[in-house]
mmCIF file of C-alpha atoms in Angstrom:
data_model
loop_
_atom_site.group_PDB
_atom_site.id
_atom_site.type_symbol
_atom_site.label_atom_id
_atom_site.label_comp_id
_atom_site.label_asym_id
_atom_site.label_seq_id
_atom_site.Cartn_x
_atom_site.Cartn_y
_atom_site.Cartn_z
ATOM 1 C CA ARG A 14 -9.173 -0.968 -2.870
ATOM 2 C CA ASP A 15 -8.107 1.074 0.020
ATOM 3 C CA LEU A 16 -10.415 -1.010 2.020
ATOM 4 C CA HIS A 17 -8.150 -3.648 2.060
ATOM 5 C CA SER A 18 -7.010 -3.980 6.064
ATOM 6 C CA PHE A 19 -9.679 -1.942 7.737
ATOM 7 C CA PRO A 20 -10.314 -3.695 11.085
ATOM 8 C CA THR A 21 -13.823 -3.984 12.268
ATOM 9 C CA ARG A 22 -15.103 -1.289 14.692
ATOM 10 C CA ARG A 23 -14.849 -3.615 18.131
ATOM 11 C CA SER A 24 -11.486 -4.683 16.792
ATOM 12 C CA SER A 25 -9.756 -1.285 16.418
ATOM 13 C CA ASP A 26 -11.339 0.251 19.460
ATOM 14 C CA LEU A 27 -9.328 -2.578 21.614
ATOM 15 C CA LEU A 28 -5.839 -1.176 20.280
ATOM 16 C CA THR A 29 -5.284 2.749 21.325
ATOM 17 C CA ALA A 30 -3.205 5.064 19.574
ATOM 18 C CA ALA A 31 -1.152 5.512 22.724
ATOM 19 C CA GLN A 32 -0.125 1.831 22.296
ATOM 20 C CA LEU A 33 1.388 2.619 18.895
ATOM 21 C CA PRO A 34 4.771 3.892 19.417
ATOM 22 C CA LEU A 35 5.659 1.279 21.362
ATOM 23 C CA LEU A 36 4.704 -1.428 18.621
ATOM 24 C CA HIS A 37 6.579 0.694 16.042
ATOM 25 C CA ASN A 38 9.563 0.818 18.083
ATOM 26 C CA ALA A 39 9.200 -2.927 18.684
ATOM 27 C CA VAL A 40 9.257 -3.506 15.155
ATOM 28 C CA LEU A 41 12.424 -1.032 14.141
ATOM 29 C CA ALA A 42 14.253 -2.764 16.893
ATOM 30 C CA ALA A 43 13.756 -6.441 15.127
ATOM 31 C CA CYS A 44 13.945 -5.235 11.730
ATOM 32 C CA ASP A 45 15.584 -1.903 10.971
ATOM 33 C CA GLY A 46 18.989 -3.589 10.221
ATOM 34 C CA ASN A 47 18.207 -6.098 7.967
ATOM 35 C CA ASP A 48 19.426 -3.957 5.677
ATOM 36 C CA GLY A 49 23.075 -3.478 7.150
ATOM 37 C CA LEU A 50 22.153 -0.175 8.361
ATOM 38 C CA VAL A 51 20.228 0.876 11.673
ATOM 39 C CA ASP A 52 18.999 4.276 10.527
ATOM 40 C CA GLY A 53 15.033 4.433 11.595
ATOM 41 C CA GLN A 54 13.655 2.663 8.488
ATOM 42 C CA ILE A 55 12.948 -0.358 6.791
ATOM 43 C CA ASP A 56 13.508 -0.903 3.536
ATOM 44 C CA ASP A 57 11.503 -3.825 2.577
ATOM 45 C CA PRO A 58 8.957 -5.045 5.154
ATOM 46 C CA ARG A 59 8.849 -8.094 3.520
ATOM 47 C CA ASN A 60 12.202 -9.094 4.798
ATOM 48 C CA CYS A 61 11.029 -8.349 8.434
ATOM 49 C CA ASP A 62 9.912 -11.149 10.973
ATOM 50 C CA PHE A 63 8.677 -9.335 13.588
ATOM 51 C CA ASP A 64 5.795 -11.051 15.759
ATOM 52 C CA PRO A 65 3.528 -9.082 17.748
ATOM 53 C CA ALA A 66 3.213 -12.068 20.342
ATOM 54 C CA SER A 67 6.454 -10.668 21.423
ATOM 55 C CA LEU A 68 4.959 -7.753 23.384
ATOM 56 C CA GLN A 69 2.503 -9.593 24.826
ATOM 57 C CA CYS A 70 1.618 -8.893 28.437
ATOM 58 C CA MET A 71 2.858 -12.032 31.044
ATOM 59 C CA GLY A 72 0.927 -10.924 33.723
ATOM 60 C CA ALA A 73 -1.529 -7.890 33.916
ATOM 61 C CA ALA A 74 -1.821 -5.454 31.125
ATOM 62 C CA GLY A 75 0.690 -2.641 31.220
ATOM 63 C CA PRO A 76 1.849 0.518 29.485
ATOM 64 C CA ALA A 77 4.823 -1.497 28.039
ATOM 65 C CA CYS A 78 2.906 -4.871 26.554
ATOM 66 C CA LEU A 79 -0.018 -5.711 24.456
ATOM 67 C CA THR A 80 -2.847 -7.778 25.881
ATOM 68 C CA ALA A 81 -3.439 -11.178 24.049
ATOM 69 C CA ALA A 82 -6.638 -9.801 22.269
ATOM 70 C CA GLN A 83 -4.379 -6.548 21.410
ATOM 71 C CA VAL A 84 -1.663 -8.937 20.046
ATOM 72 C CA ALA A 85 -4.597 -10.612 17.911
ATOM 73 C CA VAL A 86 -5.772 -7.441 16.595
ATOM 74 C CA VAL A 87 -2.158 -6.373 15.520
ATOM 75 C CA LYS A 88 -1.710 -9.469 13.379
ATOM 76 C CA LYS A 89 -5.301 -9.083 11.707
ATOM 77 C CA ILE A 90 -4.262 -5.597 10.597
ATOM 78 C CA TYR A 91 -0.853 -6.868 9.459
ATOM 79 C CA SER A 92 -2.166 -9.789 7.554
ATOM 80 C CA GLY A 93 -4.831 -8.047 5.790
ATOM 81 C CA PRO A 94 -8.164 -10.179 4.822
ATOM 82 C CA VAL A 95 -8.296 -13.847 4.607
ATOM 83 C CA ASP A 96 -11.453 -16.204 4.515
ATOM 84 C CA PRO A 97 -12.278 -18.810 6.798
ATOM 85 C CA GLU A 98 -9.762 -21.229 4.850
ATOM 86 C CA GLY A 99 -6.866 -18.622 5.116
ATOM 87 C CA GLN A 100 -7.092 -17.529 1.157
ATOM 88 C CA ARG A 101 -6.053 -14.032 1.020
ATOM 89 C CA LEU A 102 -8.671 -11.375 -0.462
ATOM 90 C CA TYR A 103 -5.961 -9.149 -1.172
ATOM 91 C CA PRO A 104 -2.181 -9.170 -1.984
ATOM 92 C CA GLY A 105 -1.486 -7.851 2.033
ATOM 93 C CA GLY A 106 -2.259 -5.857 4.827
ATOM 94 C CA GLU A 107 -0.852 -2.894 6.848
ATOM 95 C CA PRO A 108 3.170 -2.901 5.937
ATOM 96 C CA LEU A 109 5.940 -3.251 9.082
ATOM 97 C CA GLY A 110 6.934 0.103 9.959
ATOM 98 C CA SER A 111 3.703 1.999 9.098
ATOM 99 C CA GLU A 112 2.041 1.489 13.036
ATOM 100 C CA LEU A 113 2.632 5.360 13.888
ATOM 101 C CA ALA A 114 0.355 6.189 10.833
ATOM 102 C CA TRP A 115 -2.431 4.068 11.984
ATOM 103 C CA ALA A 116 -3.613 6.549 14.780
ATOM 104 C CA GLY A 117 -6.712 8.356 12.952
ATOM 105 C CA TRP A 118 -6.649 6.219 9.906
ATOM 106 C CA MET A 119 -8.040 3.043 11.356
ATOM 107 C CA ILE A 120 -7.144 3.697 15.299
ATOM 108 C CA PRO A 121 -9.130 6.175 17.319
ATOM 109 C CA GLU A 122 -7.406 9.125 18.213
ATOM 110 C CA PRO A 123 -7.219 9.714 22.201
ATOM 111 C CA GLY A 124 -10.673 10.698 23.054
ATOM 112 C CA GLN A 125 -12.301 9.684 19.837
ATOM 113 C CA THR A 126 -14.066 6.421 18.789
ATOM 114 C CA PHE A 127 -13.772 4.336 15.770
ATOM 115 C CA ALA A 128 -16.955 6.418 13.993
ATOM 116 C CA SER A 129 -13.866 9.581 13.900
ATOM 117 C CA THR A 130 -11.446 7.473 11.914
ATOM 118 C CA ILE A 131 -10.963 7.683 8.291
ATOM 119 C CA ALA A 132 -11.247 4.104 8.024
ATOM 120 C CA ALA A 133 -14.776 4.347 9.050
ATOM 121 C CA SER A 134 -15.625 7.217 6.847
ATOM 122 C CA ILE A 135 -14.453 6.277 3.463
ATOM 123 C CA GLY A 136 -14.667 2.502 3.835
ATOM 124 C CA GLY A 137 -18.304 2.614 5.275
ATOM 125 C CA SER A 138 -19.542 4.966 2.290
ATOM 126 C CA TRP A 139 -17.818 2.861 -0.201
ATOM 127 C CA LEU A 140 -19.349 -0.476 1.022
ATOM 128 C CA LYS A 141 -22.915 1.405 1.271
ATOM 129 C CA TRP A 142 -23.219 3.249 -1.523
ATOM 130 C CA LEU A 143 -20.771 1.692 -3.860
ATOM 131 C CA ALA A 144 -19.837 -1.895 -3.545
ATOM 132 C CA PHE A 145 -23.647 -2.645 -2.523
ATOM 133 C CA ASN A 146 -25.480 0.593 -3.646
ATOM 134 C CA GLY A 147 -27.254 1.452 -0.711
ATOM 135 C CA VAL A 148 -28.569 -1.996 0.030
ATOM 136 C CA LEU A 149 -26.854 -2.513 3.290
ATOM 137 C CA PRO A 150 -28.756 -1.240 6.422
ATOM 138 C CA GLY A 151 -27.283 1.533 9.169
ATOM 139 C CA SER A 152 -24.801 4.250 8.769
ATOM 140 C CA GLN A 153 -21.445 4.510 7.560
ATOM 141 C CA THR A 154 -19.859 3.189 10.741
ATOM 142 C CA SER A 155 -22.427 0.185 11.335
ATOM 143 C CA VAL A 156 -22.346 -1.175 7.939
ATOM 144 C CA LEU A 157 -18.730 -2.254 8.471
ATOM 145 C CA GLN A 158 -20.037 -4.484 10.670
ATOM 146 C CA HIS A 159 -22.068 -6.448 7.864
ATOM 147 C CA ALA A 160 -19.208 -6.931 5.665
ATOM 148 C CA VAL A 161 -17.685 -10.331 5.651
ATOM 149 C CA PHE A 162 -13.904 -11.839 4.568
ATOM 150 C CA THR A 163 -15.444 -14.587 2.563
ATOM 151 C CA ARG A 164 -15.112 -16.123 -0.998
ATOM 152 C CA ALA A 165 -18.563 -15.026 -1.647
ATOM 153 C CA GLU A 166 -18.738 -11.443 -0.416
ATOM 154 C CA PHE A 167 -15.465 -11.007 -2.722
ATOM 155 C CA GLY A 168 -17.186 -12.357 -5.434
ATOM 156 C CA LYS A 169 -19.684 -9.430 -4.957
ATOM 157 C CA LEU A 170 -17.326 -6.788 -4.292
ATOM 158 C CA ARG A 171 -16.019 -7.606 -8.059
ATOM 159 C CA ARG A 172 -19.412 -7.276 -9.844
ATOM 160 C CA LEU A 173 -18.325 -3.654 -10.553
ATOM 161 C CA ALA A 174 -14.685 -3.737 -10.612
ATOM 162 C CA GLY A 175 -15.071 -3.176 -14.495
ATOM 163 C CA LEU A 176 -16.649 -0.096 -13.710
ATOM 164 C CA TYR A 177 -14.067 1.197 -10.713
ATOM 165 C CA ASP A 178 -10.740 -0.196 -11.097
ATOM 166 C CA ALA A 179 -8.017 1.306 -13.549
ATOM 167 C CA ASP A 180 -5.698 -1.888 -12.917
ATOM 168 C CA ASP A 181 -5.207 -3.476 -16.802
ATOM 169 C CA PRO A 182 -1.236 -4.135 -16.759
ATOM 170 C CA ASN A 183 -1.257 -4.534 -20.213
ATOM 171 C CA LEU A 184 -0.213 -1.098 -21.421
ATOM 172 C CA SER A 185 0.910 -2.169 -24.898
ATOM 173 C CA ALA A 186 -1.145 0.974 -26.632
ATOM 174 C CA PHE A 187 0.282 3.487 -23.905
ATOM 175 C CA ARG A 188 3.810 2.257 -24.974
ATOM 176 C CA ALA A 189 3.379 2.181 -28.659
ATOM 177 C CA ALA A 190 2.231 5.804 -28.327
ATOM 178 C CA GLY A 191 5.472 6.694 -26.656
ATOM 179 C CA GLY A 192 4.073 7.087 -23.069
ATOM 180 C CA LYS A 193 6.184 7.145 -20.150
ATOM 181 C CA LEU A 194 4.998 5.817 -16.715
ATOM 182 C CA ILE A 195 6.450 6.642 -12.929
ATOM 183 C CA ILE A 196 4.763 5.088 -10.182
ATOM 184 C CA TRP A 197 6.055 5.257 -6.817
ATOM 185 C CA HIS A 198 4.744 4.429 -3.508
ATOM 186 C CA GLY A 199 5.560 4.173 0.423
ATOM 187 C CA TRP A 200 6.957 1.170 1.859
ATOM 188 C CA ALA A 201 4.999 2.504 5.333
ATOM 189 C CA ASP A 202 2.137 3.428 3.614
ATOM 190 C CA GLN A 203 -1.089 2.786 6.039
ATOM 191 C CA ALA A 204 -4.281 3.637 3.479
ATOM 192 C CA ILE A 205 -2.937 1.910 0.209
ATOM 193 C CA SER A 206 -0.987 -1.343 0.902
ATOM 194 C CA PRO A 207 2.126 -1.229 -0.883
ATOM 195 C CA TYR A 208 1.671 -4.854 -1.507
ATOM 196 C CA GLY A 209 -1.074 -4.208 -3.923
ATOM 197 C CA THR A 210 1.321 -1.762 -5.880
ATOM 198 C CA ILE A 211 3.998 -4.271 -6.362
ATOM 199 C CA ASP A 212 1.606 -7.270 -7.237
ATOM 200 C CA TYR A 213 0.372 -5.086 -10.122
ATOM 201 C CA TYR A 214 3.449 -3.771 -11.294
ATOM 202 C CA THR A 215 4.971 -7.399 -11.662
ATOM 203 C CA ALA A 216 1.460 -8.476 -13.421
ATOM 204 C CA MET A 217 2.713 -5.409 -15.946
ATOM 205 C CA THR A 218 6.452 -6.735 -15.888
ATOM 206 C CA LYS A 219 4.809 -10.225 -17.065
ATOM 207 C CA ASP A 220 2.426 -9.099 -19.887
ATOM 208 C CA MET A 221 4.952 -6.176 -21.132
ATOM 209 C CA GLY A 222 7.765 -8.657 -22.086
ATOM 210 C CA GLY A 223 9.639 -8.636 -18.398
ATOM 211 C CA LEU A 224 11.258 -6.661 -16.341
ATOM 212 C CA ALA A 225 13.636 -5.075 -18.655
ATOM 213 C CA ALA A 226 11.140 -4.230 -21.504
ATOM 214 C CA THR A 227 8.845 -2.792 -19.059
ATOM 215 C CA GLN A 228 11.368 -0.485 -17.607
ATOM 216 C CA GLN A 229 12.014 0.834 -20.908
ATOM 217 C CA PHE A 230 8.357 2.822 -20.169
ATOM 218 C CA ALA A 231 7.602 2.276 -16.831
ATOM 219 C CA ARG A 232 9.402 2.403 -13.564
ATOM 220 C CA LEU A 233 8.318 1.633 -9.823
ATOM 221 C CA PHE A 234 9.986 3.514 -7.188
ATOM 222 C CA MET A 235 9.217 2.150 -3.331
ATOM 223 C CA LEU A 236 10.001 4.701 -0.963
ATOM 224 C CA PRO A 237 11.413 2.958 2.638
ATOM 225 C CA GLY A 238 9.758 4.409 5.607
ATOM 226 C CA VAL A 239 7.199 6.688 3.985
ATOM 227 C CA ASN A 240 3.603 6.861 4.585
ATOM 228 C CA HIS A 241 0.694 7.446 2.319
ATOM 229 C CA CYS A 242 1.829 10.245 -0.196
ATOM 230 C CA GLY A 243 4.354 11.520 2.380
ATOM 231 C CA GLY A 244 5.246 11.517 5.659
ATOM 232 C CA GLY A 245 7.012 9.159 7.924
ATOM 233 C CA GLN A 246 10.276 8.744 9.776
ATOM 234 C CA ALA A 247 12.366 8.871 6.901
ATOM 235 C CA PRO A 248 13.566 10.912 3.638
ATOM 236 C CA ASN A 249 9.927 11.289 2.279
ATOM 237 C CA GLN A 250 10.154 14.493 -0.050
ATOM 238 C CA ILE A 251 10.734 13.312 -3.835
ATOM 239 C CA ASP A 252 10.687 15.320 -7.118
ATOM 240 C CA MET A 253 9.281 13.065 -9.885
ATOM 241 C CA ILE A 254 8.400 16.274 -12.223
ATOM 242 C CA ASP A 255 12.046 16.337 -13.762
ATOM 243 C CA PRO A 256 12.793 13.003 -14.226
ATOM 244 C CA MET A 257 9.526 12.396 -16.020
ATOM 245 C CA LEU A 258 10.457 15.746 -18.147
ATOM 246 C CA ALA A 259 13.549 14.044 -18.762
ATOM 247 C CA TRP A 260 12.724 10.838 -20.106
ATOM 248 C CA VAL A 261 10.033 12.126 -21.995
ATOM 249 C CA GLU A 262 11.940 14.957 -23.437
ATOM 250 C CA HIS A 263 15.473 13.861 -23.831
ATOM 251 C CA GLY A 264 15.047 10.115 -23.550
ATOM 252 C CA GLN A 265 16.624 9.790 -19.784
ATOM 253 C CA ALA A 266 15.456 7.369 -17.664
ATOM 254 C CA PRO A 267 15.403 7.618 -14.273
ATOM 255 C CA ALA A 268 18.178 5.551 -12.916
ATOM 256 C CA SER A 269 17.544 6.791 -9.301
ATOM 257 C CA VAL A 270 15.739 9.524 -7.168
ATOM 258 C CA ILE A 271 16.839 11.338 -4.195
ATOM 259 C CA ALA A 272 14.919 11.362 -1.170
ATOM 260 C CA THR A 273 15.149 14.201 1.098
ATOM 261 C CA GLU A 274 14.001 14.186 4.747
ATOM 262 C CA THR A 275 13.790 17.792 6.537
ATOM 263 C CA SER A 276 13.430 19.024 9.422
ATOM 264 C CA THR A 277 10.782 20.078 11.676
ATOM 265 C CA THR A 278 12.473 23.803 12.783
ATOM 266 C CA SER A 279 11.871 26.793 11.000
ATOM 267 C CA PRO A 280 13.616 27.659 8.828
ATOM 268 C CA ALA A 281 13.599 23.696 7.622
ATOM 269 C CA THR A 282 17.188 22.087 6.740
ATOM 270 C CA VAL A 283 18.072 19.073 5.536
ATOM 271 C CA VAL A 284 18.092 16.221 7.375
ATOM 272 C CA ARG A 285 19.339 13.442 5.428
ATOM 273 C CA THR A 286 18.981 12.373 1.726
ATOM 274 C CA ARG A 287 18.819 8.749 0.577
ATOM 275 C CA PRO A 288 18.819 7.561 -2.802
ATOM 276 C CA VAL A 289 15.806 5.638 -4.197
ATOM 277 C CA TYR A 290 16.208 2.797 -7.281
ATOM 278 C CA PRO A 291 13.590 1.600 -9.717
ATOM 279 C CA TYR A 292 12.395 -1.771 -7.915
ATOM 280 C CA PRO A 293 13.620 -4.336 -7.381
ATOM 281 C CA GLU A 294 16.531 -2.416 -7.026
ATOM 282 C CA VAL A 295 17.671 -1.224 -3.405
ATOM 283 C CA ALA A 296 20.112 1.398 -2.020
ATOM 284 C CA ARG A 297 22.903 -0.167 -0.364
ATOM 285 C CA TYR A 298 25.480 1.825 2.184
ATOM 286 C CA ASN A 299 29.054 2.182 0.370
ATOM 287 C CA GLY A 300 30.704 1.434 3.453
ATOM 288 C CA THR A 301 32.139 5.184 4.249
ATOM 289 C CA GLY A 302 31.025 8.398 4.370
ATOM 290 C CA SER A 303 27.861 9.703 6.235
ATOM 291 C CA ILE A 304 24.521 7.539 6.362
ATOM 292 C CA ASN A 305 22.858 10.538 5.869
ATOM 293 C CA VAL A 306 24.149 11.593 2.534
ATOM 294 C CA ALA A 307 22.967 10.142 -0.586
ATOM 295 C CA ALA A 308 25.970 10.022 -2.663
ATOM 296 C CA ASN A 309 27.351 7.431 -0.321
ATOM 297 C CA PHE A 310 24.804 4.740 -1.382
ATOM 298 C CA HIS A 311 24.667 2.734 -4.239
ATOM 299 C CA GLY A 312 21.847 0.477 -6.064
ATOM 300 C CA VAL A 313 21.890 -3.114 -6.098
ATOM 301 C CA ILE A 314 19.730 -5.989 -6.799
ATOM 302 C CA PRO A 315 18.346 -8.142 -3.882
ATOM 303 C CA ALA A 316 20.086 -11.800 -3.956
ATOM 304 C CA THR A 317 16.750 -13.450 -3.392
ATOM 305 C CA PRO A 318 14.023 -12.113 -5.215
ATOM 306 C CA GLN A 319 10.872 -11.180 -3.190
ATOM 307 C CA ARG A 320 7.750 -13.337 -4.508
ATOM 308 C CA THR A 321 4.085 -12.020 -4.545
ATOM 309 C CA THR A 322 1.406 -13.433 -2.486
ATOM 310 C CA ALA A 323 -1.266 -15.329 -3.892
ATOM 311 C CA TRP A 324 -4.449 -13.986 -3.557
ATOM 312 C CA LEU A 325 -8.088 -14.270 -4.924
ATOM 313 C CA GLY A 326 -7.856 -11.638 -7.284
ATOM 314 C CA SER A 327 -6.058 -10.802 -10.429
ATOM 315 C CA PHE A 328 -4.990 -7.845 -12.571
ATOM 316 C CA PRO A 329 -7.094 -6.898 -14.290
ATOM 317 C CA SER A 330 -9.812 -7.324 -11.751
ATOM 318 C CA ALA A 331 -12.678 -7.573 -14.331
ATOM 319 C CA PRO A 332 -13.382 -6.892 -18.119
ATOM 320 C CA LEU A 333 -13.881 -3.256 -18.550
ATOM 321 C CA LEU A 334 -17.622 -2.131 -18.166
ATOM 322 C CA TRP A 335 -19.535 0.957 -19.422
ATOM 323 C CA CYS A 336 -22.461 1.951 -17.703
ATOM 324 C CA SER A 337 -25.418 4.001 -18.244
ATOM 325 C CA TYR A 338 -28.986 4.662 -17.338
ATOM 326 C CA ARG A 339 -31.691 3.501 -20.006
ATOM 327 C CA GLY A 340 -34.698 4.974 -18.244
ATOM 328 C CA SER A 341 -34.686 4.287 -14.836
ATOM 329 C CA ASP A 342 -32.498 1.020 -15.117
ATOM 330 C CA TYR A 343 -28.740 0.912 -14.482
ATOM 331 C CA VAL A 344 -27.231 -1.173 -17.018
ATOM 332 C CA CYS A 345 -23.691 -2.293 -17.429
ATOM 333 C CA GLU A 346 -22.249 -3.886 -20.345
ATOM 334 C CA THR A 347 -18.776 -5.527 -21.203
ATOM 335 C CA ARG A 348 -17.114 -2.936 -24.154
ATOM 336 C CA ARG A 349 -13.333 -2.421 -25.292
ATOM 337 C CA GLN A 350 -14.253 1.114 -25.945
ATOM 338 C CA PRO A 351 -17.167 3.329 -25.345
ATOM 339 C CA ALA A 352 -19.747 3.181 -27.928
#
């Protein structure tokens, strides 16, 4: 599932790391203020209507614009994979606001090639040795050229989903055992699309009796501007251990958590703090005081709820599989529990 929006080798070579700040700044200029504050972060990329074509060169190619081919690549990266009929193969692609983190992930660093990117390493290895069990020819990099975005290929990738994927939204047994679950995801995650996490949590709320019932034991926190597991130009440091302990040991469910951004100087100092509320609640400025202080914000439910995007997959992705060798044969069977 980490491979939802990896471009092909030729496409990634069209867009350079040097152009990513241009793209990112244009996205912020178009959408930063959608939440009422111009603060260098996008609270929810789904509310952003940025069109990469606004950066297309009107004449000769230059450092302050993108060619038509580069615009097409950017649109594909934002969209995520679709089949020839336009059907999505994943809930979404790269979120708007994540552009600066593409360098090294799917766009080569200066002087490097696509083979040096994390996408080539992880994506190619997964396709060659796990998804298709070594049947695709070539190296981990060249094997990406054999992967096609079609309904048939999607079906092939799901054959072992019951073995690889831990994505059952029905957590009844976990809840009955007294379990508590905190999920968090960065809205600018360049590695694993936040749209997949939101789609999973939405499926969980449907299976577990609605949002209110689900939040009795499981809460999702979406961090604006935060990249994969941290980083990003936003409050990106967060403590989830203490809120979990308070919930498990004292029954105090986290109504919010505080995200902190520190300086790059030594010693580091706190630049700003911002509260993060359980999804779908979002932080809104009180109207007075510094916008860099968490106490000057409160939580609200958006007036217009966002809908999840239809795609070919679902949660769970497939029945649970238990696989083992029987002699030289690798046999997989559908079972509820291991034998």
